[in-house]
mmCIF file of C-alpha atoms and ligand atoms in Angstrom:
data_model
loop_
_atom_site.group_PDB
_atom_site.id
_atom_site.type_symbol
_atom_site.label_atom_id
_atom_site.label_comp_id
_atom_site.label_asym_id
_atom_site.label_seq_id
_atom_site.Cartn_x
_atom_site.Cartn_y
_atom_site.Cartn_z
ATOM 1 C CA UNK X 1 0.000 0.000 0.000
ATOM 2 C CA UNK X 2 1.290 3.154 -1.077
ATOM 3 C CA UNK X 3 2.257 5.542 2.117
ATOM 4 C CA UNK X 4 0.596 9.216 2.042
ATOM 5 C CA UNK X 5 0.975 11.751 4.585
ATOM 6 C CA UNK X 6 -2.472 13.404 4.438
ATOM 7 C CA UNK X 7 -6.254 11.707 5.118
ATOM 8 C CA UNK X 8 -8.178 12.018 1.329
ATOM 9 C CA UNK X 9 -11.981 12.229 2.263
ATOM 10 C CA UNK X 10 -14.509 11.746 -0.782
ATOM 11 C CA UNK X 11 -17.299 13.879 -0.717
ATOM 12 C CA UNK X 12 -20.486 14.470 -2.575
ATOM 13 C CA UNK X 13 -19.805 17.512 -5.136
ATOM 14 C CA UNK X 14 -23.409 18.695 -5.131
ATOM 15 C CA UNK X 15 -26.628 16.748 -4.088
ATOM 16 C CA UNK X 16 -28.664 16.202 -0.957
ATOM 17 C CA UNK X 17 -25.648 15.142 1.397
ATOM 18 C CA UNK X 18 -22.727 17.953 0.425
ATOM 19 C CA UNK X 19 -23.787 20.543 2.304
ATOM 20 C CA UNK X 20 -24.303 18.395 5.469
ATOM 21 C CA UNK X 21 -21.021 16.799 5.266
ATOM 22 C CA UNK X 22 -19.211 19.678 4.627
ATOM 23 C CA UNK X 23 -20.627 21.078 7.683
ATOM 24 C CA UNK X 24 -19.925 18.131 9.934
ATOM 25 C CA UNK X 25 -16.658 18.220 9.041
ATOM 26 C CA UNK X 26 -16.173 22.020 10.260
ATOM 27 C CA UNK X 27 -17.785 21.269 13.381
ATOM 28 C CA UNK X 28 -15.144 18.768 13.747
ATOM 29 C CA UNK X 29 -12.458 21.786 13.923
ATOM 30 C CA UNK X 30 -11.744 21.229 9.849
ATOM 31 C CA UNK X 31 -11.222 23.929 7.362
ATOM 32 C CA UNK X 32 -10.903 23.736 3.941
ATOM 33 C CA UNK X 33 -9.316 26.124 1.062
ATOM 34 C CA UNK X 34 -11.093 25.216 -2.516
ATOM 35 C CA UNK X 35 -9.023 24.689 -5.231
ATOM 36 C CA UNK X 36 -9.973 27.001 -8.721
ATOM 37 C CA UNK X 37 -11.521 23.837 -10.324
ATOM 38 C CA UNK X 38 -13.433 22.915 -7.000
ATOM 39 C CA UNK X 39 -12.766 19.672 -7.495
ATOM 40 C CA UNK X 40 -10.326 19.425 -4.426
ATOM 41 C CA UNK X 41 -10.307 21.212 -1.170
ATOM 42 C CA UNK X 42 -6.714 21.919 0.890
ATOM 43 C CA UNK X 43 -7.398 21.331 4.294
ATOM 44 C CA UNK X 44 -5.205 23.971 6.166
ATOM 45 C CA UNK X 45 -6.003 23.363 9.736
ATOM 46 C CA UNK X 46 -5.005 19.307 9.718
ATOM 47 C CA UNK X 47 -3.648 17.065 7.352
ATOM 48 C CA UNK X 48 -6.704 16.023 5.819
ATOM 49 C CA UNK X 49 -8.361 17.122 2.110
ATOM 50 C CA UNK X 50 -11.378 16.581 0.276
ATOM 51 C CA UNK X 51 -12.152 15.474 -3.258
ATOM 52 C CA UNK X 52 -15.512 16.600 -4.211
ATOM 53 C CA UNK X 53 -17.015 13.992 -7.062
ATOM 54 C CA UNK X 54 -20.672 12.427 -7.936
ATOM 55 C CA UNK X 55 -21.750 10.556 -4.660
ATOM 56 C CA UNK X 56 -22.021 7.015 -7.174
ATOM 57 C CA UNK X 57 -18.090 7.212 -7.325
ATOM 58 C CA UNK X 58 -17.303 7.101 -3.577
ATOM 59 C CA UNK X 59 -17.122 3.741 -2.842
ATOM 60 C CA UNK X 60 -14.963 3.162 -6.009
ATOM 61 C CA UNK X 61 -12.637 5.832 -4.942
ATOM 62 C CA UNK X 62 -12.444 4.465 -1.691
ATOM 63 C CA UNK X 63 -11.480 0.897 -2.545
ATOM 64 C CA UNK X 64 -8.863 1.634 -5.193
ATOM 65 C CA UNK X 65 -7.293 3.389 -2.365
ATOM 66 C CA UNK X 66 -7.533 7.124 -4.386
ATOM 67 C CA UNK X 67 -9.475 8.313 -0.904
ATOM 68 C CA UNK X 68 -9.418 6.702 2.340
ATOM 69 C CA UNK X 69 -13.123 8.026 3.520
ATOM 70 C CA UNK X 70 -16.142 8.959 1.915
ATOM 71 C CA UNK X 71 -19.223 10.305 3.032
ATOM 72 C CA UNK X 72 -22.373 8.640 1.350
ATOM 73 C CA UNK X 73 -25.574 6.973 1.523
ATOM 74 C CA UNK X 74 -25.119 3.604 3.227
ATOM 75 C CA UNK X 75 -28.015 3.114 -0.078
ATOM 76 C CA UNK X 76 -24.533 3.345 -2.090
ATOM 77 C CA UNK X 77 -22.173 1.826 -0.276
ATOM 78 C CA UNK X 78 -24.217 -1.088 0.149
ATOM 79 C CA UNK X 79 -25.044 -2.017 -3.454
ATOM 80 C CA UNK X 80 -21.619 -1.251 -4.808
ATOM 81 C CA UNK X 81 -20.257 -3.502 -1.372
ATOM 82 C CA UNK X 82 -22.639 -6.569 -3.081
ATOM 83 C CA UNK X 83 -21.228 -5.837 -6.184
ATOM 84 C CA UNK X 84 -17.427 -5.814 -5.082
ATOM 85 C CA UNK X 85 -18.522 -9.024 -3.760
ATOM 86 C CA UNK X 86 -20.420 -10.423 -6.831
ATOM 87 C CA UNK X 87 -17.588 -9.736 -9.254
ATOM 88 C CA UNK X 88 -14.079 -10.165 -6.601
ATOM 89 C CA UNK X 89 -15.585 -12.358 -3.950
ATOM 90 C CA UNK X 90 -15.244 -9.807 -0.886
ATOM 91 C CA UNK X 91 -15.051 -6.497 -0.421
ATOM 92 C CA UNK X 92 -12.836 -4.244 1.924
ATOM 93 C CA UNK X 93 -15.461 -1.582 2.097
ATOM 94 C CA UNK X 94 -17.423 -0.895 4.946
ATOM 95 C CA UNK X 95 -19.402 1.836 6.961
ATOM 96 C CA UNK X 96 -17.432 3.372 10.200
ATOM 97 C CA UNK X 97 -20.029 5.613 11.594
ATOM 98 C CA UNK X 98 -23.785 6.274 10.581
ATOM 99 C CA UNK X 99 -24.014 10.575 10.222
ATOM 100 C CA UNK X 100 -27.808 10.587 10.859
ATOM 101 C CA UNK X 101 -28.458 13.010 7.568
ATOM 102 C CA UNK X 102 -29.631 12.058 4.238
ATOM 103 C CA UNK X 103 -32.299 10.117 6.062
ATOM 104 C CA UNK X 104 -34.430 8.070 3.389
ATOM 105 C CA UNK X 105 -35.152 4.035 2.402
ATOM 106 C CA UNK X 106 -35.003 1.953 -0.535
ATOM 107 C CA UNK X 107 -38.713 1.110 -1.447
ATOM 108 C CA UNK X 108 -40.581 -0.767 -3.747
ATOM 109 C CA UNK X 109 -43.896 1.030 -4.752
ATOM 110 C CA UNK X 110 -46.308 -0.086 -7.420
ATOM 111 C CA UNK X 111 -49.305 1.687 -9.410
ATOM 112 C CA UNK X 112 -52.012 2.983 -6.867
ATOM 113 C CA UNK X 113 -54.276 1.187 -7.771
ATOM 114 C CA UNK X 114 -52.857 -2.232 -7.371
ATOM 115 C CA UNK X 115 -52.843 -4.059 -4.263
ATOM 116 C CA UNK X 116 -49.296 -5.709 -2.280
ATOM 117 C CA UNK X 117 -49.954 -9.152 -0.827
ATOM 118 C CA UNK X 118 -46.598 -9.488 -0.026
ATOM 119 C CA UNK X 119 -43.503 -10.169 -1.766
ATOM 120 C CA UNK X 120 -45.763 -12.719 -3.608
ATOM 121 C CA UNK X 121 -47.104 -9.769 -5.714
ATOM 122 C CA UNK X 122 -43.833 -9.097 -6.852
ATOM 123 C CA UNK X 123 -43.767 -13.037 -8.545
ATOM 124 C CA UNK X 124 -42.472 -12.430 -12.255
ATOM 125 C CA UNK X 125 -42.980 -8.597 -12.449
ATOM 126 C CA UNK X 126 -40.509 -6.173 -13.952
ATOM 127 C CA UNK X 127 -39.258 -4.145 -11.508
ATOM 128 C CA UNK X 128 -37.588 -0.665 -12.674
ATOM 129 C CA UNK X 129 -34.534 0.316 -10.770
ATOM 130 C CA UNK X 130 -30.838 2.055 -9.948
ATOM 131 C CA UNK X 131 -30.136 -0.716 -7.352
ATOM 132 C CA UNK X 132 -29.901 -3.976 -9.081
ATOM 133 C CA UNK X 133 -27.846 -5.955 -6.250
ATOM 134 C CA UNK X 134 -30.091 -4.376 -3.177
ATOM 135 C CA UNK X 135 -32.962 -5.166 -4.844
ATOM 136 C CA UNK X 136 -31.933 -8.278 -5.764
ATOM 137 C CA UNK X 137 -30.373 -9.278 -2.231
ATOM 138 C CA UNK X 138 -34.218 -8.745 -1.029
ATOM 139 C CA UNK X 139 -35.997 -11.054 -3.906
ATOM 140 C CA UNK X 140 -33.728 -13.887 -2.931
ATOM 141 C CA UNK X 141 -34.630 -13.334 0.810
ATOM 142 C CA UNK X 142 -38.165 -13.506 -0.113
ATOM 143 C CA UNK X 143 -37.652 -16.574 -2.469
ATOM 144 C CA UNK X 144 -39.312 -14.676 -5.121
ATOM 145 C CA UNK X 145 -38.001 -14.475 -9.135
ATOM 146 C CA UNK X 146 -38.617 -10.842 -11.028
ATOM 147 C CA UNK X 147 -37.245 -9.366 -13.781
ATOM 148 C CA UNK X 148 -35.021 -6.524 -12.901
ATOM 149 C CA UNK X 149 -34.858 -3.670 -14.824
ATOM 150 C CA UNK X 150 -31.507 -1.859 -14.497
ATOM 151 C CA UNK X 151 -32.215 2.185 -15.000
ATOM 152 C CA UNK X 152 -29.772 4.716 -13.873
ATOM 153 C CA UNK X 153 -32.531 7.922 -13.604
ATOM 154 C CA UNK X 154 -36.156 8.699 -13.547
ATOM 155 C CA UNK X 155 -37.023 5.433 -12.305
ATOM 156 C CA UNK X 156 -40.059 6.422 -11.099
ATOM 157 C CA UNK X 157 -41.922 7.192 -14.522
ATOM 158 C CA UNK X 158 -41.008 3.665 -16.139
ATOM 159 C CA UNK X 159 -44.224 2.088 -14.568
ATOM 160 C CA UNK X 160 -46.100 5.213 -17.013
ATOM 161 C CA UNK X 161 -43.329 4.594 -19.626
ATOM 162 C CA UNK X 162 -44.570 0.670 -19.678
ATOM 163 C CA UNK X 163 -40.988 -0.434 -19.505
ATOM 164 C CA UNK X 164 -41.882 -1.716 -16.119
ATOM 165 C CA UNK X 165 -44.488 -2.798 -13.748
ATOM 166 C CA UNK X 166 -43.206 -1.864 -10.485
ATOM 167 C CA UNK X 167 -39.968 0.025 -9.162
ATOM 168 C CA UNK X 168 -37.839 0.197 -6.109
ATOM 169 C CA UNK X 169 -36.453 3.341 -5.429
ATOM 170 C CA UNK X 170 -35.298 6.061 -2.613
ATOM 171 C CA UNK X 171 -38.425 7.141 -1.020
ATOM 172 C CA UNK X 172 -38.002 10.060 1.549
ATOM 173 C CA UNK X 173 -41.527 11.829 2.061
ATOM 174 C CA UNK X 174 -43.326 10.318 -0.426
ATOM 175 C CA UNK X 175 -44.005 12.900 -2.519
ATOM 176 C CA UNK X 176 -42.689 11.770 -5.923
ATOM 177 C CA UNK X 177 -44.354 8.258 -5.703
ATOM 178 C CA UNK X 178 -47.727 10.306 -5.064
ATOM 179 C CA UNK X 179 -47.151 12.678 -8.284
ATOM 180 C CA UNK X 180 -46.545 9.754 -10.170
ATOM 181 C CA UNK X 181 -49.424 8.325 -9.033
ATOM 182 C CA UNK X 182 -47.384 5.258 -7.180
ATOM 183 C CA UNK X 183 -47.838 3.535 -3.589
ATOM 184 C CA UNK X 184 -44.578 2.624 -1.414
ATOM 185 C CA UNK X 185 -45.182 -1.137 -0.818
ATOM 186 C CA UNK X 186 -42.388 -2.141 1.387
ATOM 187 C CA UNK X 187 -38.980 -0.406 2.207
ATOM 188 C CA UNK X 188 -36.039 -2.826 1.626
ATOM 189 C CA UNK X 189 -33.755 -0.825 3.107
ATOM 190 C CA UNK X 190 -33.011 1.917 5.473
ATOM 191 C CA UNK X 191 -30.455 4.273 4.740
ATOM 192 C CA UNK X 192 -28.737 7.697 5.628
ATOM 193 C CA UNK X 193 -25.410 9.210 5.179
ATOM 194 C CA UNK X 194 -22.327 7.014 6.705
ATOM 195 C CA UNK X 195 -18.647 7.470 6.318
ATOM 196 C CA UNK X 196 -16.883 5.067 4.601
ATOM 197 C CA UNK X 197 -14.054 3.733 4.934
ATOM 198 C CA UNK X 198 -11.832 0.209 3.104
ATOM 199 C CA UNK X 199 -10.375 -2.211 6.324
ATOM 200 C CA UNK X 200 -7.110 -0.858 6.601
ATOM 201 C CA UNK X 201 -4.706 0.036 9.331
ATOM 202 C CA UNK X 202 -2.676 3.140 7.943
ATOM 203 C CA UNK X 203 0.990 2.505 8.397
ATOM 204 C CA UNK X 204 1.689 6.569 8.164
ATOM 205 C CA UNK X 205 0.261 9.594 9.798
ATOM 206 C CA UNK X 206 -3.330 9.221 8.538
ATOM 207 C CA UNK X 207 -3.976 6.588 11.113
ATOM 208 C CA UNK X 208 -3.521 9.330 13.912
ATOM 209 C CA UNK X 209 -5.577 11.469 11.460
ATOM 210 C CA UNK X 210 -8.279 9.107 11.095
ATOM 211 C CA UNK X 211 -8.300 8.068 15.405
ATOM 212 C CA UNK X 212 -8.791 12.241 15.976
ATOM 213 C CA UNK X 213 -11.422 12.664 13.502
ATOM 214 C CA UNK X 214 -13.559 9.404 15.019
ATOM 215 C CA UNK X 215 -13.227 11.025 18.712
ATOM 216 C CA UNK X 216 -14.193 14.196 17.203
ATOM 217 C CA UNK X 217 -16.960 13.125 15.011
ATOM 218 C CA UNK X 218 -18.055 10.817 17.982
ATOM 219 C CA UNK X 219 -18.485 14.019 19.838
ATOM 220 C CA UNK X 220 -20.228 16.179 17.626
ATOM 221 C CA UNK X 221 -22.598 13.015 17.060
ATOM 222 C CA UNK X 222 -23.426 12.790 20.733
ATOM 223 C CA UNK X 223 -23.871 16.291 21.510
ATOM 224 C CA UNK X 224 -26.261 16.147 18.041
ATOM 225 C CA UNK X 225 -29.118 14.043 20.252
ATOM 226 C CA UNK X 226 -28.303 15.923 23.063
ATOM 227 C CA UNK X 227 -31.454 17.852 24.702
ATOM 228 C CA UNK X 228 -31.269 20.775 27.503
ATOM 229 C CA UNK X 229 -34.855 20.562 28.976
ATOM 230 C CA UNK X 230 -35.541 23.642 31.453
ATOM 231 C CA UNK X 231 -38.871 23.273 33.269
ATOM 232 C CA UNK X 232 -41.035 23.950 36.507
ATOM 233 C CA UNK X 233 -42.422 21.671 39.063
ATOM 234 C CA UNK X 234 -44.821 22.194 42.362
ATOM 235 C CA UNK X 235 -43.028 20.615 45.288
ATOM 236 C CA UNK X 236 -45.754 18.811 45.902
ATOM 237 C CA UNK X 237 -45.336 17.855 41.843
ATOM 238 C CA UNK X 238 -41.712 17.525 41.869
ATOM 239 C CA UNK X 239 -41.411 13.310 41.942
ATOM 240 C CA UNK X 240 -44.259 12.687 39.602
ATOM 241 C CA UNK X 241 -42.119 14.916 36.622
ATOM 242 C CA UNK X 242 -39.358 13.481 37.484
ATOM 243 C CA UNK X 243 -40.427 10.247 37.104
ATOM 244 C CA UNK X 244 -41.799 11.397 33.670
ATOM 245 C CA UNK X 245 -38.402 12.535 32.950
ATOM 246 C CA UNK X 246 -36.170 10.105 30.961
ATOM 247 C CA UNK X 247 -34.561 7.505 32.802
ATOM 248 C CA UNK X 248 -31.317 8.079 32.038
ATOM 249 C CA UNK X 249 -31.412 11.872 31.892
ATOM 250 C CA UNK X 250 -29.108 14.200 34.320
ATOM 251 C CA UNK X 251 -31.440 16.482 36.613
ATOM 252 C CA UNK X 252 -30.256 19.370 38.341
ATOM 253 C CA UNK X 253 -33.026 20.719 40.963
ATOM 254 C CA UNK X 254 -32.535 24.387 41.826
ATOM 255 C CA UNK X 255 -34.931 26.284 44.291
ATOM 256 C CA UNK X 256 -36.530 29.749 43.452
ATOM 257 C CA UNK X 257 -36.122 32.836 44.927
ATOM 258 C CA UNK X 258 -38.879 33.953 46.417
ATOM 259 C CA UNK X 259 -40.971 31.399 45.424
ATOM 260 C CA UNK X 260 -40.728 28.322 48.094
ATOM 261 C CA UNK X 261 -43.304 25.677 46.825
ATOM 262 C CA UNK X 262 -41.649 25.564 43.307
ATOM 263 C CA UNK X 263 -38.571 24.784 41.688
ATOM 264 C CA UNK X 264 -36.523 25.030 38.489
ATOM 265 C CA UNK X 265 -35.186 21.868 36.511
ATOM 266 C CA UNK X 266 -32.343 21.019 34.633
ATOM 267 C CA UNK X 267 -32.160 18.363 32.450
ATOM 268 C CA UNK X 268 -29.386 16.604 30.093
ATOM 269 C CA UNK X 269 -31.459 14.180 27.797
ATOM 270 C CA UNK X 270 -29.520 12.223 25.194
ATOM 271 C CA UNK X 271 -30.953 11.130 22.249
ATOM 272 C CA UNK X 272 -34.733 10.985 20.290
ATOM 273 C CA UNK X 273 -36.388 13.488 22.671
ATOM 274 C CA UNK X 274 -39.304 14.493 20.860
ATOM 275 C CA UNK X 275 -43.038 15.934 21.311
ATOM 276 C CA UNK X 276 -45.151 13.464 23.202
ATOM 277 C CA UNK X 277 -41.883 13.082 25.567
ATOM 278 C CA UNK X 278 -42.436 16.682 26.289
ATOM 279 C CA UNK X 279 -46.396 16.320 26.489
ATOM 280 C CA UNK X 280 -45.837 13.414 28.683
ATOM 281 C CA UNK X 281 -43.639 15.310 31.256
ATOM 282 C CA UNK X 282 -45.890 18.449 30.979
ATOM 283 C CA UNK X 283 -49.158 16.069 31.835
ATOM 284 C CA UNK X 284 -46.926 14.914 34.638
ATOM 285 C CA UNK X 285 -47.405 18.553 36.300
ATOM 286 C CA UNK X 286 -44.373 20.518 34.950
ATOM 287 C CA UNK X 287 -44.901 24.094 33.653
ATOM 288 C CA UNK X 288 -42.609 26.456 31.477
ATOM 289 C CA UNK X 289 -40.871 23.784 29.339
ATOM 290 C CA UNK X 290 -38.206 24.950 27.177
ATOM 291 C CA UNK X 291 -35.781 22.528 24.954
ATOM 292 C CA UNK X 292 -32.617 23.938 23.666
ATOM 293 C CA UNK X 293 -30.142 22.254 21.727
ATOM 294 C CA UNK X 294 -26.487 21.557 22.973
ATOM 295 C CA UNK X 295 -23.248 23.078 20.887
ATOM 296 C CA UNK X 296 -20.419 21.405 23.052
ATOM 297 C CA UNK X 297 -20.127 19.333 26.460
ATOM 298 C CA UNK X 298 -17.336 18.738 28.562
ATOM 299 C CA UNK X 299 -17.953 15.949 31.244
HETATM 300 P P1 ATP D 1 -24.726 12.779 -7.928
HETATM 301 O O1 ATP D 1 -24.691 13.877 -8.935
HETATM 302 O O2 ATP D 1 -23.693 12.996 -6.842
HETATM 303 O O3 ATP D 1 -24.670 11.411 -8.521
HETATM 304 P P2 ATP D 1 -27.428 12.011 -7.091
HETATM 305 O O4 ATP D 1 -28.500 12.654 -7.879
HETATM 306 O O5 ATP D 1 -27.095 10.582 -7.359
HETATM 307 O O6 ATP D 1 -26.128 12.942 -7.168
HETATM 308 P P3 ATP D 1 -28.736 12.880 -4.639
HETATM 309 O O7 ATP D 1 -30.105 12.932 -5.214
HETATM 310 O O8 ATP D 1 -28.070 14.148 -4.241
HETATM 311 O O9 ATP D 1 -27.722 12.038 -5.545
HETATM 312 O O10 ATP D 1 -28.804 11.887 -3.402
HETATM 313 C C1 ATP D 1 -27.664 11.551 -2.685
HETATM 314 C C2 ATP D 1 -28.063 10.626 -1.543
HETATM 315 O O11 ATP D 1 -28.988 11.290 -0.686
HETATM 316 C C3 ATP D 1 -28.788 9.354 -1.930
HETATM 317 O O12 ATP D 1 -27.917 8.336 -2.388
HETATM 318 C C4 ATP D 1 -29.446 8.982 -0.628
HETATM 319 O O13 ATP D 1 -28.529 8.319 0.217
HETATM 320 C C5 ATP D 1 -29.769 10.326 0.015
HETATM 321 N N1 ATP D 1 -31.224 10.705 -0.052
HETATM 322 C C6 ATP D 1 -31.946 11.176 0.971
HETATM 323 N N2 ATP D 1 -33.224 11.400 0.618
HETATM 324 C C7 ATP D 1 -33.333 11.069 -0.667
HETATM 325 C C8 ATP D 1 -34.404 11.074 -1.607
HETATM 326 N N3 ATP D 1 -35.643 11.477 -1.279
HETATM 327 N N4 ATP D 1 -34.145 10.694 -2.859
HETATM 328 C C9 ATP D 1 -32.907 10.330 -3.219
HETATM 329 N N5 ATP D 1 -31.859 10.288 -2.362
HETATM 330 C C10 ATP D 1 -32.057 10.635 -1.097
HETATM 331 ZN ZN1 ZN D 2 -25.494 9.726 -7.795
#
């Protein structure tokens, strides 16, 4: 393996995941100078750089060993792992982290008005789409035989087009299956952004590289789901919110000047805090809830 001294990160040029990843990275400390051609970016405050290209080419890049990392749908890395495998035998490519961005699934939707019994339905149908291996992964799970039809775009009009009956696609609110007059049937696949990354142990400084951008990236993850919950209680209230109150969260109970049969709450929640959590603690008898996101913690 040839030895480099800088980490080369493969990044989406332009599409639903650049401007997230680009942002992740400089909230892990990283800044970037574009070249003229913005086709590379110098990193100047570490030794890492970027190489902006379509999101399909990632995994490629990654496992010829032009980039090290990649940010891209795990919808991507995943059909080009199964075809590494179906052409080589095994592939080196794999998924280190999952981002939580580009949030969407792999789906197989048919005309509205046809009904889904199952994978049975799906019994010697074409079926229109970009990922051949995924899709094909799930038919053989399901012991069913289609026809696959292999289009790289505008999968979602060959059903209208007639050169196919059904089509599994990215679905992320629905909305283009309902223009084009389709129903999602089943998802085959949840996906969002991951970084990528081939097995390999660097021999040269971009293992160090690589070690401080996990622990940083692990860190801006877990502050991400991280929840400041301010609140008040009754005394006479104060153990029935707390025990609607998370159970793992970190509760700080301050009293209130002036006011002695109340008190303020502080509380760290971590991870998927959303509205009914916050109903549920406000039906518990707390008053004045506020949520506010975290930018760093120190323990
Ligand atoms: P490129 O020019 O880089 O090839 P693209 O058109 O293939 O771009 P985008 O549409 O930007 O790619 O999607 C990039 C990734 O965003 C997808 O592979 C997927 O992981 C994720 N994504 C999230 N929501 C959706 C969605 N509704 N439709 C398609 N992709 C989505
Ligand atoms: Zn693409």
């Amino acid at each position: 393996m040839k030895t480099r001294d800088r980490l080369r990160i493969a990044v989406q040029k332009s599409g639903r995941l650049s401007e997230a990843s680009q942002s992740l990275l400089q909230q892990c400390g990283l800044d970037f100078r574009q070249s003229r051609d913005k086709l590379f970016c110098f990193g100047e405050t570490h030794p890492v750089d970027l190489l902006l290209v379509r999101d399909d080419d990632i995994p490629g890049l990654i496992a010829d060993g032009v980039c090290d990392l990649g940010f891209v749908g795990l919808n991507v890395l995943e059909e080009q792992q199964l075809e590494q495998i179906a052409q080589a035998g095994s592939s080196r490519l794999h998924s280190l982290r999952r981002l939580g961005y580009g949030g969407c699934r792999l789906s197989i939707a048919l005309p509205q008005e046809e009904v889904f019994a199952g994978p049975e339905s799906l019994r010697g149908r074409r079926i229109a789409t970009s990922y051949p291996r995924l899709l094909a992964r799930y038919l053989s799970d399901q012991r069913v035989t289609a026809e696959i039809v292999v289009l790289s775009g505008s999968v979602e009009i060959a059903p209208r087009l007639g050169s196919a009956d059904v089509i599994c696609d990215l679905v992320s609110s629905g909305a283009t299956l309902v223009a084009n007059q389709l129903k999602e049937a089943v998802a085959i696949l949840q996906s969002e952004a991951v970084l990528a990354a081939a097995t390999t142990v660097f021999l040269d400084a971009r293992q160090p590289m690589l070690e401080l951008l996990l622990r940083r990236l692990d860190g801006v993850l877990a502050v991400r789901e991280t929840r400041l919950l301010l609140l008040r209680s009754a005394r006479s209230q104060l153990a029935q919110v707390q025990a609607a109150l998370p159970t793992a969260a970190l509760t700080t109970v301050l009293g209130i000047d002036d006011q002695a049969d109340s008190v303020a709450l502080q509380v760290l929640v971590s991870g998927g805090f959303g509205w009914a959590d916050l109903e549920a603690i406000q039906h518990a008898g707390a008053t004045q809830l506020v949520v506010l996101p975290v930018a760093r913690m120190l323990a």
